[in-house]
């Protein structure tokens, strides 16, 4: 009875633990990249224009207007902080080198957001003013996440 209480007190009964297989812990970065590559879908956490985004292939990302790019240009994301799949995650310190993972984004369009109204008023002075504007944005289509089989020698 004491052993049963000890098993249940531990959180999960020992029988449940035996059903699941033991997790595979890679011993190197190359092995971790191979495990992530073998998974059906991957994601990255990347910094773009000063903000971090969780991105998967074929996502459409809307960012503040990029003035120096044209529709159809291909941008390479170089600040990738995390690469993962459903079961495995590889975090950079602070970023993963571009030789280990490559993600490209294609400029789809330059667009504007919804109409924003700013109303200004000064009490008892008869001053009222409405300012209307639309914020400019750039939309990007995220390409495939490429993990080279062997990283190039540095």
mmCIF file with all atom_site columns, C-alpha atoms in Angstrom:
data_model
loop_
_atom_site.group_PDB
_atom_site.id
_atom_site.type_symbol
_atom_site.label_atom_id
_atom_site.label_alt_id
_atom_site.label_comp_id
_atom_site.label_asym_id
_atom_site.label_entity_id
_atom_site.label_seq_id
_atom_site.pdbx_PDB_ins_code
_atom_site.Cartn_x
_atom_site.Cartn_y
_atom_site.Cartn_z
_atom_site.occupancy
_atom_site.B_iso_or_equiv
_atom_site.pdbx_formal_charge
_atom_site.auth_seq_id
_atom_site.auth_comp_id
_atom_site.auth_asym_id
_atom_site.auth_atom_id
_atom_site.pdbx_PDB_model_num
ATOM 1   C CA . UNK A 1 1   ? 0.000   0.000  0.000   1.00 0.00 ? 1   UNK A CA 1
ATOM 2   C CA . UNK A 1 2   ? 2.877   2.344  0.754   1.00 0.00 ? 2   UNK A CA 1
ATOM 3   C CA . UNK A 1 3   ? 4.317   1.848  -2.727  1.00 0.00 ? 3   UNK A CA 1
ATOM 4   C CA . UNK A 1 4   ? 0.959   2.614  -4.366  1.00 0.00 ? 4   UNK A CA 1
ATOM 5   C CA . UNK A 1 5   ? 0.646   5.813  -2.297  1.00 0.00 ? 5   UNK A CA 1
ATOM 6   C CA . UNK A 1 6   ? 4.207   6.783  -3.251  1.00 0.00 ? 6   UNK A CA 1
ATOM 7   C CA . UNK A 1 7   ? 3.451   6.220  -6.940  1.00 0.00 ? 7   UNK A CA 1
ATOM 8   C CA . UNK A 1 8   ? 0.219   8.247  -6.848  1.00 0.00 ? 8   UNK A CA 1
ATOM 9   C CA . UNK A 1 9   ? 1.792   10.989 -4.703  1.00 0.00 ? 9   UNK A CA 1
ATOM 10  C CA . UNK A 1 10  ? 4.476   11.447 -7.369  1.00 0.00 ? 10  UNK A CA 1
ATOM 11  C CA . UNK A 1 11  ? 1.837   12.822 -9.736  1.00 0.00 ? 11  UNK A CA 1
ATOM 12  C CA . UNK A 1 12  ? 1.390   10.251 -12.518 1.00 0.00 ? 12  UNK A CA 1
ATOM 13  C CA . UNK A 1 13  ? 1.095   6.505  -11.866 1.00 0.00 ? 13  UNK A CA 1
ATOM 14  C CA . UNK A 1 14  ? 4.025   4.412  -13.099 1.00 0.00 ? 14  UNK A CA 1
ATOM 15  C CA . UNK A 1 15  ? 1.753   2.526  -15.512 1.00 0.00 ? 15  UNK A CA 1
ATOM 16  C CA . UNK A 1 16  ? 1.055   5.726  -17.468 1.00 0.00 ? 16  UNK A CA 1
ATOM 17  C CA . UNK A 1 17  ? 4.737   6.511  -17.772 1.00 0.00 ? 17  UNK A CA 1
ATOM 18  C CA . UNK A 1 18  ? 5.459   3.089  -19.265 1.00 0.00 ? 18  UNK A CA 1
ATOM 19  C CA . UNK A 1 19  ? 2.965   3.650  -22.100 1.00 0.00 ? 19  UNK A CA 1
ATOM 20  C CA . UNK A 1 20  ? 4.851   6.661  -23.501 1.00 0.00 ? 20  UNK A CA 1
ATOM 21  C CA . UNK A 1 21  ? 8.254   6.285  -25.059 1.00 0.00 ? 21  UNK A CA 1
ATOM 22  C CA . UNK A 1 22  ? 11.203  8.086  -23.554 1.00 0.00 ? 22  UNK A CA 1
ATOM 23  C CA . UNK A 1 23  ? 11.988  11.468 -25.110 1.00 0.00 ? 23  UNK A CA 1
ATOM 24  C CA . UNK A 1 24  ? 14.883  11.653 -27.520 1.00 0.00 ? 24  UNK A CA 1
ATOM 25  C CA . UNK A 1 25  ? 17.426  14.196 -26.287 1.00 0.00 ? 25  UNK A CA 1
ATOM 26  C CA . UNK A 1 26  ? 19.915  15.222 -28.973 1.00 0.00 ? 26  UNK A CA 1
ATOM 27  C CA . UNK A 1 27  ? 23.552  15.496 -27.937 1.00 0.00 ? 27  UNK A CA 1
ATOM 28  C CA . UNK A 1 28  ? 24.546  18.192 -30.450 1.00 0.00 ? 28  UNK A CA 1
ATOM 29  C CA . UNK A 1 29  ? 23.079  21.074 -32.421 1.00 0.00 ? 29  UNK A CA 1
ATOM 30  C CA . UNK A 1 30  ? 23.388  19.120 -35.672 1.00 0.00 ? 30  UNK A CA 1
ATOM 31  C CA . UNK A 1 31  ? 21.393  16.237 -34.178 1.00 0.00 ? 31  UNK A CA 1
ATOM 32  C CA . UNK A 1 32  ? 18.745  18.688 -32.929 1.00 0.00 ? 32  UNK A CA 1
ATOM 33  C CA . UNK A 1 33  ? 18.464  20.246 -36.387 1.00 0.00 ? 33  UNK A CA 1
ATOM 34  C CA . UNK A 1 34  ? 18.071  16.772 -37.901 1.00 0.00 ? 34  UNK A CA 1
ATOM 35  C CA . UNK A 1 35  ? 15.228  15.968 -35.462 1.00 0.00 ? 35  UNK A CA 1
ATOM 36  C CA . UNK A 1 36  ? 13.468  19.249 -36.248 1.00 0.00 ? 36  UNK A CA 1
ATOM 37  C CA . UNK A 1 37  ? 13.925  18.668 -39.998 1.00 0.00 ? 37  UNK A CA 1
ATOM 38  C CA . UNK A 1 38  ? 12.289  15.229 -39.673 1.00 0.00 ? 38  UNK A CA 1
ATOM 39  C CA . UNK A 1 39  ? 9.095   16.744 -38.215 1.00 0.00 ? 39  UNK A CA 1
ATOM 40  C CA . UNK A 1 40  ? 6.200   17.538 -40.596 1.00 0.00 ? 40  UNK A CA 1
ATOM 41  C CA . UNK A 1 41  ? 5.956   21.267 -39.772 1.00 0.00 ? 41  UNK A CA 1
ATOM 42  C CA . UNK A 1 42  ? 8.343   23.854 -38.360 1.00 0.00 ? 42  UNK A CA 1
ATOM 43  C CA . UNK A 1 43  ? 8.128   27.386 -37.011 1.00 0.00 ? 43  UNK A CA 1
ATOM 44  C CA . UNK A 1 44  ? 10.576  30.185 -36.260 1.00 0.00 ? 44  UNK A CA 1
ATOM 45  C CA . UNK A 1 45  ? 10.571  33.137 -33.874 1.00 0.00 ? 45  UNK A CA 1
ATOM 46  C CA . UNK A 1 46  ? 12.202  35.983 -35.774 1.00 0.00 ? 46  UNK A CA 1
ATOM 47  C CA . UNK A 1 47  ? 12.787  39.684 -35.168 1.00 0.00 ? 47  UNK A CA 1
ATOM 48  C CA . UNK A 1 48  ? 11.631  41.911 -37.975 1.00 0.00 ? 48  UNK A CA 1
ATOM 49  C CA . UNK A 1 49  ? 11.518  45.724 -37.791 1.00 0.00 ? 49  UNK A CA 1
ATOM 50  C CA . UNK A 1 50  ? 12.197  45.599 -34.043 1.00 0.00 ? 50  UNK A CA 1
ATOM 51  C CA . UNK A 1 51  ? 9.424   43.153 -33.081 1.00 0.00 ? 51  UNK A CA 1
ATOM 52  C CA . UNK A 1 52  ? 9.382   39.377 -32.615 1.00 0.00 ? 52  UNK A CA 1
ATOM 53  C CA . UNK A 1 53  ? 6.965   37.264 -34.642 1.00 0.00 ? 53  UNK A CA 1
ATOM 54  C CA . UNK A 1 54  ? 6.119   33.550 -34.612 1.00 0.00 ? 54  UNK A CA 1
ATOM 55  C CA . UNK A 1 55  ? 6.217   32.527 -38.277 1.00 0.00 ? 55  UNK A CA 1
ATOM 56  C CA . UNK A 1 56  ? 5.432   29.377 -40.230 1.00 0.00 ? 56  UNK A CA 1
ATOM 57  C CA . UNK A 1 57  ? 5.766   28.774 -43.984 1.00 0.00 ? 57  UNK A CA 1
ATOM 58  C CA . UNK A 1 58  ? 3.154   30.518 -46.163 1.00 0.00 ? 58  UNK A CA 1
ATOM 59  C CA . UNK A 1 59  ? 2.171   33.010 -43.415 1.00 0.00 ? 59  UNK A CA 1
ATOM 60  C CA . UNK A 1 60  ? 1.276   36.562 -44.410 1.00 0.00 ? 60  UNK A CA 1
ATOM 61  C CA . UNK A 1 61  ? 2.977   39.088 -42.130 1.00 0.00 ? 61  UNK A CA 1
ATOM 62  C CA . UNK A 1 62  ? 1.825   42.715 -41.940 1.00 0.00 ? 62  UNK A CA 1
ATOM 63  C CA . UNK A 1 63  ? 4.535   45.124 -40.748 1.00 0.00 ? 63  UNK A CA 1
ATOM 64  C CA . UNK A 1 64  ? 4.867   48.925 -40.727 1.00 0.00 ? 64  UNK A CA 1
ATOM 65  C CA . UNK A 1 65  ? 5.697   50.330 -44.151 1.00 0.00 ? 65  UNK A CA 1
ATOM 66  C CA . UNK A 1 66  ? 9.124   49.390 -45.545 1.00 0.00 ? 66  UNK A CA 1
ATOM 67  C CA . UNK A 1 67  ? 10.032  52.286 -47.815 1.00 0.00 ? 67  UNK A CA 1
ATOM 68  C CA . UNK A 1 68  ? 13.075  50.843 -49.573 1.00 0.00 ? 68  UNK A CA 1
ATOM 69  C CA . UNK A 1 69  ? 11.485  47.645 -50.944 1.00 0.00 ? 69  UNK A CA 1
ATOM 70  C CA . UNK A 1 70  ? 9.283   46.999 -53.976 1.00 0.00 ? 70  UNK A CA 1
ATOM 71  C CA . UNK A 1 71  ? 6.570   44.429 -54.577 1.00 0.00 ? 71  UNK A CA 1
ATOM 72  C CA . UNK A 1 72  ? 8.217   41.130 -55.493 1.00 0.00 ? 72  UNK A CA 1
ATOM 73  C CA . UNK A 1 73  ? 11.465  41.745 -53.593 1.00 0.00 ? 73  UNK A CA 1
ATOM 74  C CA . UNK A 1 74  ? 12.746  38.817 -51.523 1.00 0.00 ? 74  UNK A CA 1
ATOM 75  C CA . UNK A 1 75  ? 14.021  39.579 -48.016 1.00 0.00 ? 75  UNK A CA 1
ATOM 76  C CA . UNK A 1 76  ? 16.107  37.197 -45.888 1.00 0.00 ? 76  UNK A CA 1
ATOM 77  C CA . UNK A 1 77  ? 15.295  37.062 -42.179 1.00 0.00 ? 77  UNK A CA 1
ATOM 78  C CA . UNK A 1 78  ? 18.630  37.092 -40.374 1.00 0.00 ? 78  UNK A CA 1
ATOM 79  C CA . UNK A 1 79  ? 17.577  37.474 -36.722 1.00 0.00 ? 79  UNK A CA 1
ATOM 80  C CA . UNK A 1 80  ? 16.036  34.075 -35.931 1.00 0.00 ? 80  UNK A CA 1
ATOM 81  C CA . UNK A 1 81  ? 15.777  33.521 -32.177 1.00 0.00 ? 81  UNK A CA 1
ATOM 82  C CA . UNK A 1 82  ? 14.091  30.129 -32.095 1.00 0.00 ? 82  UNK A CA 1
ATOM 83  C CA . UNK A 1 83  ? 13.482  27.214 -34.446 1.00 0.00 ? 83  UNK A CA 1
ATOM 84  C CA . UNK A 1 84  ? 11.050  24.477 -33.550 1.00 0.00 ? 84  UNK A CA 1
ATOM 85  C CA . UNK A 1 85  ? 8.519   21.856 -34.446 1.00 0.00 ? 85  UNK A CA 1
ATOM 86  C CA . UNK A 1 86  ? 5.727   20.136 -32.557 1.00 0.00 ? 86  UNK A CA 1
ATOM 87  C CA . UNK A 1 87  ? 8.112   18.128 -30.363 1.00 0.00 ? 87  UNK A CA 1
ATOM 88  C CA . UNK A 1 88  ? 11.509  19.884 -30.486 1.00 0.00 ? 88  UNK A CA 1
ATOM 89  C CA . UNK A 1 89  ? 12.771  23.430 -30.051 1.00 0.00 ? 89  UNK A CA 1
ATOM 90  C CA . UNK A 1 90  ? 16.197  24.956 -30.674 1.00 0.00 ? 90  UNK A CA 1
ATOM 91  C CA . UNK A 1 91  ? 16.880  28.379 -29.171 1.00 0.00 ? 91  UNK A CA 1
ATOM 92  C CA . UNK A 1 92  ? 19.662  30.688 -30.221 1.00 0.00 ? 92  UNK A CA 1
ATOM 93  C CA . UNK A 1 93  ? 21.979  32.572 -27.911 1.00 0.00 ? 93  UNK A CA 1
ATOM 94  C CA . UNK A 1 94  ? 20.704  35.228 -28.756 1.00 0.00 ? 94  UNK A CA 1
ATOM 95  C CA . UNK A 1 95  ? 20.157  34.231 -32.414 1.00 0.00 ? 95  UNK A CA 1
ATOM 96  C CA . UNK A 1 96  ? 20.610  31.113 -34.536 1.00 0.00 ? 96  UNK A CA 1
ATOM 97  C CA . UNK A 1 97  ? 23.323  31.643 -37.197 1.00 0.00 ? 97  UNK A CA 1
ATOM 98  C CA . UNK A 1 98  ? 22.093  32.106 -40.760 1.00 0.00 ? 98  UNK A CA 1
ATOM 99  C CA . UNK A 1 99  ? 24.263  29.155 -41.819 1.00 0.00 ? 99  UNK A CA 1
ATOM 100 C CA . UNK A 1 100 ? 22.000  26.820 -39.771 1.00 0.00 ? 100 UNK A CA 1
ATOM 101 C CA . UNK A 1 101 ? 18.569  28.030 -40.900 1.00 0.00 ? 101 UNK A CA 1
ATOM 102 C CA . UNK A 1 102 ? 17.334  30.176 -43.788 1.00 0.00 ? 102 UNK A CA 1
ATOM 103 C CA . UNK A 1 103 ? 13.947  31.901 -44.034 1.00 0.00 ? 103 UNK A CA 1
ATOM 104 C CA . UNK A 1 104 ? 12.933  34.226 -46.864 1.00 0.00 ? 104 UNK A CA 1
ATOM 105 C CA . UNK A 1 105 ? 9.996   36.619 -47.122 1.00 0.00 ? 105 UNK A CA 1
ATOM 106 C CA . UNK A 1 106 ? 8.538   38.005 -50.349 1.00 0.00 ? 106 UNK A CA 1
ATOM 107 C CA . UNK A 1 107 ? 6.934   41.455 -50.464 1.00 0.00 ? 107 UNK A CA 1
ATOM 108 C CA . UNK A 1 108 ? 3.315   40.921 -51.538 1.00 0.00 ? 108 UNK A CA 1
ATOM 109 C CA . UNK A 1 109 ? 1.892   44.454 -51.376 1.00 0.00 ? 109 UNK A CA 1
ATOM 110 C CA . UNK A 1 110 ? 2.019   47.906 -49.839 1.00 0.00 ? 110 UNK A CA 1
ATOM 111 C CA . UNK A 1 111 ? -1.330  48.741 -48.280 1.00 0.00 ? 111 UNK A CA 1
ATOM 112 C CA . UNK A 1 112 ? -3.006  51.029 -45.770 1.00 0.00 ? 112 UNK A CA 1
ATOM 113 C CA . UNK A 1 113 ? -4.884  50.197 -42.592 1.00 0.00 ? 113 UNK A CA 1
ATOM 114 C CA . UNK A 1 114 ? -8.367  51.297 -41.577 1.00 0.00 ? 114 UNK A CA 1
ATOM 115 C CA . UNK A 1 115 ? -9.312  54.958 -41.246 1.00 0.00 ? 115 UNK A CA 1
ATOM 116 C CA . UNK A 1 116 ? -8.352  56.350 -37.846 1.00 0.00 ? 116 UNK A CA 1
ATOM 117 C CA . UNK A 1 117 ? -10.028 59.417 -36.356 1.00 0.00 ? 117 UNK A CA 1
ATOM 118 C CA . UNK A 1 118 ? -8.303  61.703 -33.845 1.00 0.00 ? 118 UNK A CA 1
ATOM 119 C CA . UNK A 1 119 ? -10.634 64.260 -32.251 1.00 0.00 ? 119 UNK A CA 1
ATOM 120 C CA . UNK A 1 120 ? -9.151  67.289 -30.479 1.00 0.00 ? 120 UNK A CA 1
ATOM 121 C CA . UNK A 1 121 ? -11.129 69.796 -28.427 1.00 0.00 ? 121 UNK A CA 1
ATOM 122 C CA . UNK A 1 122 ? -10.462 72.614 -25.980 1.00 0.00 ? 122 UNK A CA 1
ATOM 123 C CA . UNK A 1 123 ? -13.221 73.292 -23.505 1.00 0.00 ? 123 UNK A CA 1
ATOM 124 C CA . UNK A 1 124 ? -15.078 76.607 -23.618 1.00 0.00 ? 124 UNK A CA 1
ATOM 125 C CA . UNK A 1 125 ? -12.959 77.916 -26.517 1.00 0.00 ? 125 UNK A CA 1
ATOM 126 C CA . UNK A 1 126 ? -14.967 76.680 -29.488 1.00 0.00 ? 126 UNK A CA 1
ATOM 127 C CA . UNK A 1 127 ? -11.936 74.715 -30.760 1.00 0.00 ? 127 UNK A CA 1
ATOM 128 C CA . UNK A 1 128 ? -12.737 71.350 -32.328 1.00 0.00 ? 128 UNK A CA 1
ATOM 129 C CA . UNK A 1 129 ? -10.639 69.494 -34.841 1.00 0.00 ? 129 UNK A CA 1
ATOM 130 C CA . UNK A 1 130 ? -10.838 66.027 -36.401 1.00 0.00 ? 130 UNK A CA 1
ATOM 131 C CA . UNK A 1 131 ? -7.712  64.481 -37.919 1.00 0.00 ? 131 UNK A CA 1
ATOM 132 C CA . UNK A 1 132 ? -8.192  61.452 -40.181 1.00 0.00 ? 132 UNK A CA 1
ATOM 133 C CA . UNK A 1 133 ? -5.423  59.212 -41.479 1.00 0.00 ? 133 UNK A CA 1
ATOM 134 C CA . UNK A 1 134 ? -4.584  55.676 -42.571 1.00 0.00 ? 134 UNK A CA 1
ATOM 135 C CA . UNK A 1 135 ? -1.430  53.933 -41.375 1.00 0.00 ? 135 UNK A CA 1
ATOM 136 C CA . UNK A 1 136 ? 0.757   52.503 -44.207 1.00 0.00 ? 136 UNK A CA 1
ATOM 137 C CA . UNK A 1 137 ? 1.742   48.805 -44.017 1.00 0.00 ? 137 UNK A CA 1
ATOM 138 C CA . UNK A 1 138 ? 3.763   46.283 -46.011 1.00 0.00 ? 138 UNK A CA 1
ATOM 139 C CA . UNK A 1 139 ? 2.581   42.679 -46.346 1.00 0.00 ? 139 UNK A CA 1
ATOM 140 C CA . UNK A 1 140 ? 5.090   39.842 -46.609 1.00 0.00 ? 140 UNK A CA 1
ATOM 141 C CA . UNK A 1 141 ? 4.617   36.179 -47.544 1.00 0.00 ? 141 UNK A CA 1
ATOM 142 C CA . UNK A 1 142 ? 6.925   33.883 -45.548 1.00 0.00 ? 142 UNK A CA 1
ATOM 143 C CA . UNK A 1 143 ? 8.699   31.222 -47.627 1.00 0.00 ? 143 UNK A CA 1
ATOM 144 C CA . UNK A 1 144 ? 9.848   27.752 -46.622 1.00 0.00 ? 144 UNK A CA 1
ATOM 145 C CA . UNK A 1 145 ? 12.083  27.211 -43.604 1.00 0.00 ? 145 UNK A CA 1
ATOM 146 C CA . UNK A 1 146 ? 15.285  25.724 -45.001 1.00 0.00 ? 146 UNK A CA 1
ATOM 147 C CA . UNK A 1 147 ? 17.562  23.775 -42.668 1.00 0.00 ? 147 UNK A CA 1
ATOM 148 C CA . UNK A 1 148 ? 20.740  22.770 -44.558 1.00 0.00 ? 148 UNK A CA 1
ATOM 149 C CA . UNK A 1 149 ? 21.890  19.179 -44.020 1.00 0.00 ? 149 UNK A CA 1
ATOM 150 C CA . UNK A 1 150 ? 25.460  20.183 -43.222 1.00 0.00 ? 150 UNK A CA 1
ATOM 151 C CA . UNK A 1 151 ? 26.329  23.736 -42.267 1.00 0.00 ? 151 UNK A CA 1
ATOM 152 C CA . UNK A 1 152 ? 29.072  25.343 -44.363 1.00 0.00 ? 152 UNK A CA 1
ATOM 153 C CA . UNK A 1 153 ? 32.526  25.431 -42.764 1.00 0.00 ? 153 UNK A CA 1
ATOM 154 C CA . UNK A 1 154 ? 33.344  28.764 -41.158 1.00 0.00 ? 154 UNK A CA 1
#
